[in-house]
C-alpha atoms as a printed R data frame, in Angstrom:
   type eleno elety resid chain resno       x      y       z
1  ATOM     1    CA   MET     A     1  -0.212 -0.091  -0.088
2  ATOM     2    CA   SER     A     2   1.213  3.586  -0.905
3  ATOM     3    CA   GLY     A     3   2.742  5.840   1.936
4  ATOM     4    CA   ALA     A     4  -0.006  8.443   0.414
5  ATOM     5    CA   TRP     A     5  -2.565  6.518   1.935
6  ATOM     6    CA   THR     A     6  -1.265  8.143   5.595
7  ATOM     7    CA   PHE     A     7  -3.053 11.339   4.498
8  ATOM     8    CA   PHE     A     8  -5.915  9.969   2.679
9  ATOM     9    CA   GLU     A     9  -9.458  8.239   3.364
10 ATOM    10    CA   LYS     A    10 -10.439  6.180  -0.206
11 ATOM    11    CA   LEU     A    11 -13.571  6.992  -0.971
12 ATOM    12    CA   ASN     A    12 -14.142  4.612  -3.409
13 ATOM    13    CA   ASN     A    13 -11.716  3.004  -6.103
14 ATOM    14    CA   ASN     A    14 -11.935  6.356  -8.022
15 ATOM    15    CA   LYS     A    15 -11.689  9.125  -5.562
16 ATOM    16    CA   ALA     A    16 -10.081  9.965  -2.120
17 ATOM    17    CA   ILE     A    17 -10.291 13.014   0.281
18 ATOM    18    CA   CYS     A    18  -7.387 14.466   1.885
19 ATOM    19    CA   ILE     A    19  -7.474 14.344   5.978
20 ATOM    20    CA   LEU     A    20  -5.644 17.494   6.349
21 ATOM    21    CA   CYS     A    21  -7.760 19.449   3.928
22 ATOM    22    CA   LYS     A    22 -10.665 17.858   3.462
23 ATOM    23    CA   GLN     A    23 -10.199 18.421  -0.420
24 ATOM    24    CA   HIS     A    24 -11.488 15.590  -2.773
25 ATOM    25    CA   LEU     A    25  -8.865 14.064  -5.147
26 ATOM    26    CA   ASP     A    26  -9.932 11.843  -8.064
27 ATOM    27    CA   ARG     A    27  -8.043  9.245  -9.025
28 ATOM    28    CA   LYS     A    28  -7.008  8.240 -12.023
29 ATOM    29    CA   HIS     A    29  -7.284  4.551 -12.841
30 ATOM    30    CA   GLY     A    30  -6.944  4.052  -8.995
31 ATOM    31    CA   SER     A    31  -3.477  5.253  -9.030
32 ATOM    32    CA   THR     A    32  -2.136  6.948  -6.281
33 ATOM    33    CA   ARG     A    33  -0.177  9.793  -8.319
34 ATOM    34    CA   GLY     A    34  -2.531 12.249  -7.855
35 ATOM    35    CA   LEU     A    35  -2.742 12.106  -4.059
36 ATOM    36    CA   TRP     A    36   1.710 12.398  -4.454
37 ATOM    37    CA   ILE     A    37   0.981 15.644  -6.412
38 ATOM    38    CA   HIS     A    38  -1.647 17.121  -4.167
39 ATOM    39    CA   LEU     A    39   0.670 16.259  -0.679
40 ATOM    40    CA   ARG     A    40   3.826 17.467  -2.945
41 ATOM    41    CA   THR     A    41   1.896 20.968  -3.881
42 ATOM    42    CA   LYS     A    42  -0.384 21.676  -1.096
43 ATOM    43    CA   HIS     A    43   1.334 19.963   2.019
44 ATOM    44    CA   HIS     A    44   5.171 20.217   1.041
45 ATOM    45    CA   ALA     A    45   6.365 19.302   5.056
46 ATOM    46    CA   GLU     A    46   4.332 16.191   5.513
47 ATOM    47    CA   PHE     A    47   5.277 15.101   1.396
48 ATOM    48    CA   LYS     A    48   8.987 15.770   2.449
49 ATOM    49    CA   ARG     A    49   8.289 13.341   5.805
50 ATOM    50    CA   LEU     A    50   7.223 10.581   3.083
51 ATOM    51    CA   LYS     A    51   9.381 11.327   0.268
52 ATOM    52    CA   PRO     A    52  11.880  8.624   1.173
53 ATOM    53    CA   ILE     A    53   9.252  5.846   0.888
54 ATOM    54    CA   TYR     A    54   8.440  7.989  -3.584
55 ATOM    55    CA   ASN     A    55  10.856  7.879  -5.570
56 ATOM    56    CA   VAL     A    56   9.793 11.242  -7.403
57 ATOM    57    CA   SER     A    57  11.705 10.591 -10.575
58 ATOM    58    CA   SER     A    58   8.407  8.174 -11.252
59 ATOM    59    CA   TYR     A    59   6.392 11.553 -12.348
């Protein structure tokens, strides 16, 4: 399971909610890529905490 889920709650296969800011996010194809982007751009400190487990070059 992706470390991104530390800060998100799965609503269904295609949607998640950020537990930090309550923003609803679409998850295309069930991917966590958008969750990581949200963390990187909106919650940078939390992203940096998880960054070692996510290969940023995989964008």
